[in-house]
mmCIF file of C-alpha atoms in Angstrom:
data_model
loop_
_atom_site.group_PDB
_atom_site.id
_atom_site.type_symbol
_atom_site.label_atom_id
_atom_site.label_comp_id
_atom_site.label_asym_id
_atom_site.label_seq_id
_atom_site.Cartn_x
_atom_site.Cartn_y
_atom_site.Cartn_z
ATOM 1 C CA MET C 1 53.903 38.347 -6.830
ATOM 2 C CA GLU C 2 50.578 39.376 -5.218
ATOM 3 C CA TYR C 3 48.767 35.372 -3.609
ATOM 4 C CA ALA C 4 45.800 34.717 -1.994
ATOM 5 C CA THR C 5 43.843 31.755 -0.893
ATOM 6 C CA TYR C 6 41.410 29.032 -2.309
ATOM 7 C CA GLY C 7 40.244 26.706 -0.317
ATOM 8 C CA GLU C 8 44.029 25.963 2.168
ATOM 9 C CA LYS C 9 46.327 26.687 -1.318
ATOM 10 C CA GLU C 10 48.104 29.757 -1.210
ATOM 11 C CA LEU C 11 48.254 30.896 -4.733
ATOM 12 C CA LEU C 12 49.349 33.847 -7.626
ATOM 13 C CA LYS C 13 45.974 35.677 -6.728
ATOM 14 C CA GLY C 14 45.247 35.241 -10.295
ATOM 15 C CA GLU C 15 44.950 31.794 -10.652
ATOM 16 C CA VAL C 16 42.340 32.516 -7.630
ATOM 17 C CA ALA C 17 39.794 34.553 -9.064
ATOM 18 C CA ALA C 18 40.316 32.865 -12.327
ATOM 19 C CA LEU C 19 39.319 29.768 -10.166
ATOM 20 C CA LYS C 20 36.552 31.827 -8.307
ATOM 21 C CA GLU C 21 35.094 33.038 -11.831
ATOM 22 C CA LEU C 22 34.571 29.139 -13.085
ATOM 23 C CA GLU C 23 33.409 28.207 -10.323
ATOM 24 C CA LYS C 24 30.593 30.498 -10.535
ATOM 25 C CA GLN C 25 30.012 29.030 -14.138
ATOM 26 C CA LEU C 26 30.884 25.588 -12.728
ATOM 27 C CA GLY C 27 27.635 25.323 -9.419
ATOM 28 C CA ARG C 28 30.493 24.639 -7.015
ATOM 29 C CA PRO C 29 33.886 24.349 -5.385
ATOM 30 C CA LEU C 30 37.017 22.445 -6.948
ATOM 31 C CA TYR C 31 37.090 21.218 -3.896
ATOM 32 C CA ARG C 32 35.347 18.652 -1.227
ATOM 33 C CA ARG C 33 35.871 17.286 2.176
ATOM 34 C CA LYS C 34 37.239 14.667 1.923
ATOM 35 C CA GLU C 35 35.510 10.640 3.449
ATOM 36 C CA GLY C 36 37.048 8.639 5.509
ATOM 37 C CA PHE C 37 35.435 5.680 7.051
ATOM 38 C CA GLY C 38 31.682 5.349 6.888
ATOM 39 C CA GLY C 39 31.621 8.489 5.408
ATOM 40 C CA ILE C 40 32.924 11.185 7.328
ATOM 41 C CA PRO C 41 34.457 13.289 6.997
ATOM 42 C CA MET C 42 38.423 14.436 7.058
ATOM 43 C CA ASP C 43 39.794 17.207 8.128
ATOM 44 C CA SER C 44 41.833 17.874 4.735
ATOM 45 C CA LEU C 45 40.713 18.491 1.398
ATOM 46 C CA LYS C 46 40.553 16.749 -2.029
ATOM 47 C CA TYR C 47 40.847 19.368 -4.955
ATOM 48 C CA TYR C 48 39.935 19.015 -8.233
ATOM 49 C CA PHE C 49 43.311 20.920 -9.400
ATOM 50 C CA SER C 50 46.830 20.487 -8.807
ATOM 51 C CA LYS C 51 49.236 23.349 -8.222
ATOM 52 C CA GLU C 52 53.285 24.308 -8.366
ATOM 53 C CA ASP C 53 54.808 27.640 -7.254
ATOM 54 C CA GLY C 54 50.982 29.341 -6.594
ATOM 55 C CA LYS C 55 50.035 28.246 -10.852
ATOM 56 C CA VAL C 56 47.156 25.882 -10.906
ATOM 57 C CA VAL C 57 48.771 23.214 -13.273
ATOM 58 C CA ARG C 58 46.363 20.727 -13.391
ATOM 59 C CA LEU C 59 42.609 20.822 -13.395
ATOM 60 C CA ASN C 60 40.329 17.799 -13.928
ATOM 61 C CA ILE C 61 36.123 18.648 -14.014
ATOM 62 C CA GLY C 62 35.938 15.437 -16.842
ATOM 63 C CA GLY C 63 32.055 14.410 -15.776
ATOM 64 C CA TRP C 64 30.797 17.641 -14.318
ATOM 65 C CA ASP C 65 28.289 19.555 -16.326
ATOM 66 C CA VAL C 66 30.646 22.079 -17.962
ATOM 67 C CA CYS C 67 30.147 23.073 -22.132
ATOM 68 C CA ASP C 68 31.628 26.452 -21.732
ATOM 69 C CA VAL C 69 35.808 26.836 -21.668
ATOM 70 C CA THR C 70 36.375 30.535 -22.268
ATOM 71 C CA LEU C 71 37.426 30.061 -18.385
ATOM 72 C CA VAL C 72 39.920 27.073 -17.540
ATOM 73 C CA GLY C 73 41.364 28.981 -20.826
ATOM 74 C CA HIS C 74 42.669 31.703 -18.178
ATOM 75 C CA LEU C 75 44.810 29.017 -16.719
ATOM 76 C CA LYS C 76 47.891 30.365 -18.548
ATOM 77 C CA HIS C 77 49.887 27.881 -16.822
ATOM 78 C CA LEU C 78 47.999 24.434 -17.581
ATOM 79 C CA ARG C 79 49.972 21.179 -18.333
ATOM 80 C CA ASN C 80 47.406 18.732 -17.316
ATOM 81 C CA LEU C 81 43.337 19.384 -18.470
ATOM 82 C CA GLY C 82 41.059 17.042 -18.030
ATOM 83 C CA LEU C 83 37.494 17.668 -19.442
ATOM 84 C CA ALA C 84 36.146 14.205 -20.287
ATOM 85 C CA GLU C 85 32.199 13.205 -20.695
ATOM 86 C CA THR C 86 31.470 17.119 -20.797
ATOM 87 C CA ASP C 87 29.510 18.763 -22.553
ATOM 88 C CA VAL C 88 32.706 21.127 -25.006
ATOM 89 C CA SER C 89 32.660 20.839 -27.902
ATOM 90 C CA ASP C 90 34.787 24.853 -28.822
ATOM 91 C CA LEU C 91 38.049 24.413 -28.295
ATOM 92 C CA SER C 92 37.858 28.100 -28.946
ATOM 93 C CA PRO C 93 39.363 28.853 -25.619
ATOM 94 C CA LEU C 94 42.837 26.944 -24.979
ATOM 95 C CA LYS C 95 44.838 27.764 -28.261
ATOM 96 C CA ASN C 96 46.369 29.988 -25.714
ATOM 97 C CA LEU C 97 46.917 26.710 -22.961
ATOM 98 C CA LYS C 98 51.453 26.958 -24.592
ATOM 99 C CA GLU C 99 52.174 24.625 -20.887
ATOM 100 C CA LEU C 100 49.541 22.091 -21.588
ATOM 101 C CA ARG C 101 51.150 18.513 -22.155
ATOM 102 C CA VAL C 102 47.997 16.232 -21.455
ATOM 103 C CA LEU C 103 44.504 16.672 -22.476
ATOM 104 C CA LYS C 104 41.246 14.714 -22.286
ATOM 105 C CA LEU C 105 38.518 15.260 -23.901
ATOM 106 C CA MET C 106 37.081 11.468 -24.677
ATOM 107 C CA LYS C 107 33.144 11.642 -24.025
ATOM 108 C CA THR C 108 32.689 15.675 -25.886
ATOM 109 C CA LYS C 109 30.979 17.134 -28.099
ATOM 110 C CA VAL C 110 34.341 18.561 -29.846
ATOM 111 C CA SER C 111 34.747 17.632 -33.727
ATOM 112 C CA ASP C 112 36.958 21.173 -34.692
ATOM 113 C CA LEU C 113 40.574 20.409 -33.475
ATOM 114 C CA THR C 114 42.048 23.385 -35.139
ATOM 115 C CA PRO C 115 42.407 25.608 -31.545
ATOM 116 C CA LEU C 116 44.641 22.512 -30.036
ATOM 117 C CA ARG C 117 47.204 23.886 -33.440
ATOM 118 C CA GLY C 118 49.989 25.318 -31.947
ATOM 119 C CA LEU C 119 49.809 23.428 -28.063
ATOM 120 C CA LYS C 120 53.719 22.689 -29.076
ATOM 121 C CA LYS C 121 54.346 21.001 -26.043
ATOM 122 C CA LEU C 122 50.820 18.859 -26.138
ATOM 123 C CA ARG C 123 52.200 15.533 -24.652
ATOM 124 C CA VAL C 124 49.191 13.602 -24.983
ATOM 125 C CA LEU C 125 45.242 13.598 -26.269
ATOM 126 C CA TRP C 126 42.738 11.551 -25.792
ATOM 127 C CA LEU C 127 39.988 11.966 -28.216
ATOM 128 C CA ASN C 128 38.081 8.965 -28.414
ATOM 129 C CA ASP C 129 34.233 8.293 -29.059
ATOM 130 C CA THR C 130 34.008 11.777 -30.318
ATOM 131 C CA ASN C 131 33.181 13.856 -34.006
ATOM 132 C CA VAL C 132 36.712 14.335 -34.047
ATOM 133 C CA SER C 133 37.322 13.269 -38.514
ATOM 134 C CA ASP C 134 40.011 15.090 -39.372
ATOM 135 C CA VAL C 135 43.669 15.679 -37.603
ATOM 136 C CA SER C 136 45.716 17.725 -39.624
ATOM 137 C CA PRO C 137 45.635 20.203 -37.333
ATOM 138 C CA LEU C 138 47.966 17.949 -35.192
ATOM 139 C CA LYS C 139 50.322 18.237 -37.911
ATOM 140 C CA GLY C 140 53.430 20.661 -35.841
ATOM 141 C CA LEU C 141 52.471 18.541 -32.590
ATOM 142 C CA LYS C 142 55.748 17.023 -33.018
ATOM 143 C CA GLU C 143 55.613 17.132 -28.320
ATOM 144 C CA LEU C 144 52.826 13.491 -29.231
ATOM 145 C CA ARG C 145 53.898 10.547 -27.031
ATOM 146 C CA LYS C 146 49.966 9.334 -27.572
ATOM 147 C CA LEU C 147 47.672 9.639 -29.202
ATOM 148 C CA TYR C 148 43.722 7.602 -28.609
ATOM 149 C CA LEU C 149 41.357 8.117 -31.489
ATOM 150 C CA MET C 150 39.441 5.359 -31.208
ATOM 151 C CA ASP C 151 35.788 5.577 -31.723
ATOM 152 C CA THR C 152 35.657 8.527 -34.585
ATOM 153 C CA ASN C 153 35.614 9.360 -37.908
ATOM 154 C CA VAL C 154 38.641 9.149 -38.029
ATOM 155 C CA SER C 155 39.816 7.560 -41.618
ATOM 156 C CA ASP C 156 42.897 9.153 -42.838
ATOM 157 C CA VAL C 157 46.269 8.496 -40.503
ATOM 158 C CA SER C 158 48.761 11.015 -43.729
ATOM 159 C CA PRO C 159 48.878 14.559 -40.127
ATOM 160 C CA LEU C 160 50.704 12.161 -37.903
ATOM 161 C CA ARG C 161 53.329 11.194 -40.204
ATOM 162 C CA SER C 162 55.594 13.810 -38.904
ATOM 163 C CA SER C 163 54.792 13.000 -34.904
ATOM 164 C CA LYS C 164 58.528 11.188 -34.700
ATOM 165 C CA LYS C 165 58.305 10.796 -31.256
ATOM 166 C CA LEU C 166 54.625 8.682 -31.013
ATOM 167 C CA MET C 167 55.061 6.200 -29.111
ATOM 168 C CA ARG C 168 51.127 4.871 -28.752
ATOM 169 C CA LEU C 169 48.546 5.138 -31.361
ATOM 170 C CA ASP C 170 44.598 3.992 -30.755
ATOM 171 C CA LEU C 171 42.798 3.303 -34.097
ATOM 172 C CA ASP C 172 40.032 1.854 -33.047
ATOM 173 C CA ASP C 173 37.367 1.548 -35.138
ATOM 174 C CA THR C 174 37.956 4.220 -37.142
ATOM 175 C CA ASP C 175 37.547 4.220 -40.679
ATOM 176 C CA VAL C 176 41.085 4.239 -41.606
ATOM 177 C CA SER C 177 42.603 1.093 -44.198
ATOM 178 C CA ASP C 178 46.008 2.384 -45.002
ATOM 179 C CA VAL C 179 48.593 2.387 -42.100
ATOM 180 C CA SER C 180 51.232 3.729 -44.560
ATOM 181 C CA PRO C 181 51.536 6.650 -42.568
ATOM 182 C CA LEU C 182 52.569 5.214 -40.188
ATOM 183 C CA LYS C 183 55.431 3.510 -41.115
ATOM 184 C CA GLY C 184 57.926 6.349 -40.888
ATOM 185 C CA LEU C 185 56.812 6.641 -37.377
ATOM 186 C CA LYS C 186 60.100 4.787 -35.661
ATOM 187 C CA ASN C 187 59.358 4.920 -31.574
ATOM 188 C CA LEU C 188 56.048 3.553 -32.003
ATOM 189 C CA ARG C 189 55.050 1.139 -29.607
ATOM 190 C CA ALA C 190 51.654 0.281 -29.056
ATOM 191 C CA LEU C 191 49.084 0.136 -33.053
ATOM 192 C CA PHE C 192 45.579 -0.687 -32.403
ATOM 193 C CA LEU C 193 44.145 -1.046 -35.677
ATOM 194 C CA ASN C 194 41.518 -3.607 -34.645
ATOM 195 C CA ARG C 195 37.581 -2.862 -36.119
ATOM 196 C CA THR C 196 39.354 -1.638 -38.454
ATOM 197 C CA ASN C 197 39.306 -1.107 -42.474
ATOM 198 C CA VAL C 198 42.717 -2.137 -42.865
ATOM 199 C CA SER C 199 43.296 -5.307 -44.745
ATOM 200 C CA ASP C 200 47.521 -4.940 -45.483
ATOM 201 C CA VAL C 201 50.295 -4.224 -42.607
ATOM 202 C CA SER C 202 53.733 -4.158 -44.424
ATOM 203 C CA PRO C 203 54.339 -0.471 -43.455
ATOM 204 C CA LEU C 204 54.195 -1.635 -40.010
ATOM 205 C CA ARG C 205 57.590 -4.170 -41.365
ATOM 206 C CA ASP C 206 60.551 -0.534 -40.197
ATOM 207 C CA LEU C 207 58.788 -0.390 -37.226
ATOM 208 C CA LYS C 208 61.786 -2.416 -34.426
ATOM 209 C CA LYS C 209 60.501 -0.827 -30.962
ATOM 210 C CA MET C 210 56.919 -2.044 -32.070
ATOM 211 C CA GLU C 211 55.687 -4.628 -28.774
ATOM 212 C CA ARG C 212 51.857 -4.620 -28.420
ATOM 213 C CA LEU C 213 49.720 -5.190 -32.350
ATOM 214 C CA GLN C 214 46.578 -5.354 -31.937
ATOM 215 C CA PHE C 215 44.334 -5.967 -35.311
ATOM 216 C CA ALA C 216 40.992 -8.063 -34.441
ATOM 217 C CA VAL C 217 38.225 -8.191 -36.753
ATOM 218 C CA THR C 218 40.173 -7.552 -40.070
ATOM 219 C CA ASP C 219 40.666 -8.564 -43.516
ATOM 220 C CA VAL C 220 45.249 -9.303 -42.909
ATOM 221 C CA SER C 221 45.527 -12.246 -44.521
ATOM 222 C CA ASP C 222 49.924 -11.413 -44.306
ATOM 223 C CA ILE C 223 51.603 -11.434 -41.528
ATOM 224 C CA SER C 224 55.214 -12.117 -42.900
ATOM 225 C CA PRO C 225 55.779 -8.279 -42.975
ATOM 226 C CA LEU C 226 56.154 -9.275 -39.027
ATOM 227 C CA ASN C 227 58.807 -11.252 -39.506
ATOM 228 C CA GLY C 228 61.195 -8.951 -38.164
ATOM 229 C CA LEU C 229 59.615 -7.066 -35.570
ATOM 230 C CA LYS C 230 61.562 -8.652 -32.743
ATOM 231 C CA SER C 231 60.665 -6.506 -29.382
ATOM 232 C CA LEU C 232 56.697 -8.231 -30.307
ATOM 233 C CA LYS C 233 55.709 -8.532 -26.515
ATOM 234 C CA TRP C 234 52.182 -8.557 -27.497
ATOM 235 C CA LEU C 235 49.889 -9.059 -30.996
ATOM 236 C CA ASP C 236 46.273 -9.693 -31.168
ATOM 237 C CA ILE C 237 44.871 -11.498 -35.128
ATOM 238 C CA ALA C 238 41.257 -12.910 -34.306
ATOM 239 C CA GLU C 239 39.235 -13.301 -36.619
ATOM 240 C CA THR C 240 41.488 -12.439 -40.232
ATOM 241 C CA ASP C 241 41.640 -14.086 -42.992
ATOM 242 C CA VAL C 242 45.445 -15.608 -41.118
ATOM 243 C CA SER C 243 46.117 -18.760 -42.235
ATOM 244 C CA ASP C 244 49.819 -18.908 -41.915
ATOM 245 C CA ILE C 245 51.618 -17.415 -38.574
ATOM 246 C CA SER C 246 54.926 -18.926 -39.273
ATOM 247 C CA PRO C 247 56.221 -15.910 -39.833
ATOM 248 C CA LEU C 248 55.638 -15.429 -35.825
ATOM 249 C CA GLU C 249 57.688 -18.578 -35.100
ATOM 250 C CA GLY C 250 60.877 -15.846 -34.874
ATOM 251 C CA LEU C 251 59.787 -13.247 -32.194
ATOM 252 C CA LYS C 252 61.442 -14.486 -29.437
ATOM 253 C CA ASN C 253 60.758 -11.887 -26.896
ATOM 254 C CA LEU C 254 55.531 -13.109 -27.986
ATOM 255 C CA LYS C 255 54.742 -13.135 -24.884
ATOM 256 C CA GLU C 256 50.402 -13.014 -26.200
ATOM 257 C CA LEU C 257 49.151 -14.076 -28.661
ATOM 258 C CA VAL C 258 45.639 -13.944 -29.307
ATOM 259 C CA VAL C 259 43.451 -15.800 -32.068
ATOM 260 C CA ASP C 260 40.074 -17.676 -33.082
ATOM 261 C CA TYR C 261 39.270 -21.293 -33.701
ATOM 262 C CA PRO C 262 40.153 -20.805 -38.002
ATOM 263 C CA ILE C 263 43.919 -20.074 -36.899
ATOM 264 C CA ILE C 264 44.378 -22.286 -34.488
ATOM 265 C CA ALA C 265 43.062 -25.480 -36.884
ATOM 266 C CA LYS C 266 45.693 -24.883 -39.373
ATOM 267 C CA ASN C 267 48.652 -24.149 -37.132
ATOM 268 C CA LYS C 268 48.532 -26.625 -33.918
ATOM 269 C CA ASP C 269 52.480 -27.548 -34.132
ATOM 270 C CA LEU C 270 53.248 -23.531 -34.394
ATOM 271 C CA LEU C 271 50.809 -23.233 -31.968
ATOM 272 C CA GLU C 272 52.665 -25.640 -29.134
ATOM 273 C CA GLU C 273 56.052 -24.762 -29.411
ATOM 274 C CA LEU C 274 54.865 -21.264 -28.688
ATOM 275 C CA ARG C 275 52.932 -22.679 -25.545
ATOM 276 C CA GLU C 276 55.953 -24.621 -25.063
ATOM 277 C CA ARG C 277 58.278 -21.532 -25.351
ATOM 278 C CA GLY C 278 56.520 -19.961 -22.240
ATOM 279 C CA VAL C 279 54.055 -17.741 -25.105
ATOM 280 C CA ASP C 280 50.373 -17.359 -23.485
ATOM 281 C CA VAL C 281 48.311 -18.263 -26.545
ATOM 282 C CA ARG C 282 44.786 -17.022 -26.186
ATOM 283 C CA ARG C 283 41.264 -17.799 -27.850
ATOM 284 C CA VAL C 284 38.582 -15.402 -28.579
#
């Protein structure tokens, strides 16, 4: 294999060619001189990419003036790609990045996830603050561990029912109302449903590994389905229709509970017991 130098890094010749083409498109190199105290330039370089065995495996051009990622698609060995806060809308050049594990697309112009359908190794996907509404292209991504969908137009999470390895799902500020498709996600440890249309959390009753659950500012009124979630540590039920918090009495691992004044007024004794047990009860 032939190697070449980019900045001060030895890379496969093909990787260097791709980086140089990308540099031309961006109008700036993918490295810069590090600065020390007082902004004094140092001898070492700061890179916007990482390499292993001469291959570029991480690239972060988030916040840069970029809308076309065709050249990024030539970096076939990428495992971690950051495109946050760019004008990227078309993901089709990324469809051949089969090694990709982490993809950051928050605050972009992305709406169509179809090109991600074949990225079977993807584990972490950031889509918050985008125009995404349809997550069905993610249906076959069985390795997904973390998925960030807050502030999107998503309403249907049924395509995620096959994401059995999912550990964290953020649906804050979406149009989701039905969480029953999530009932089989037994590895889910963190679920965020704040400011959604959810009113029924009974489908979550068997998610025994759940540690963090938030559904503030929703129409949820009954939290009895949570009484079996013995791993639960953090719970936010502020500004809901919940009045009876007795189902929380047996949750011995609970560390933090966020409530509002109406809940406090109706559950003073139990809240005092929880405080004595070491639970940090917070009021919004």
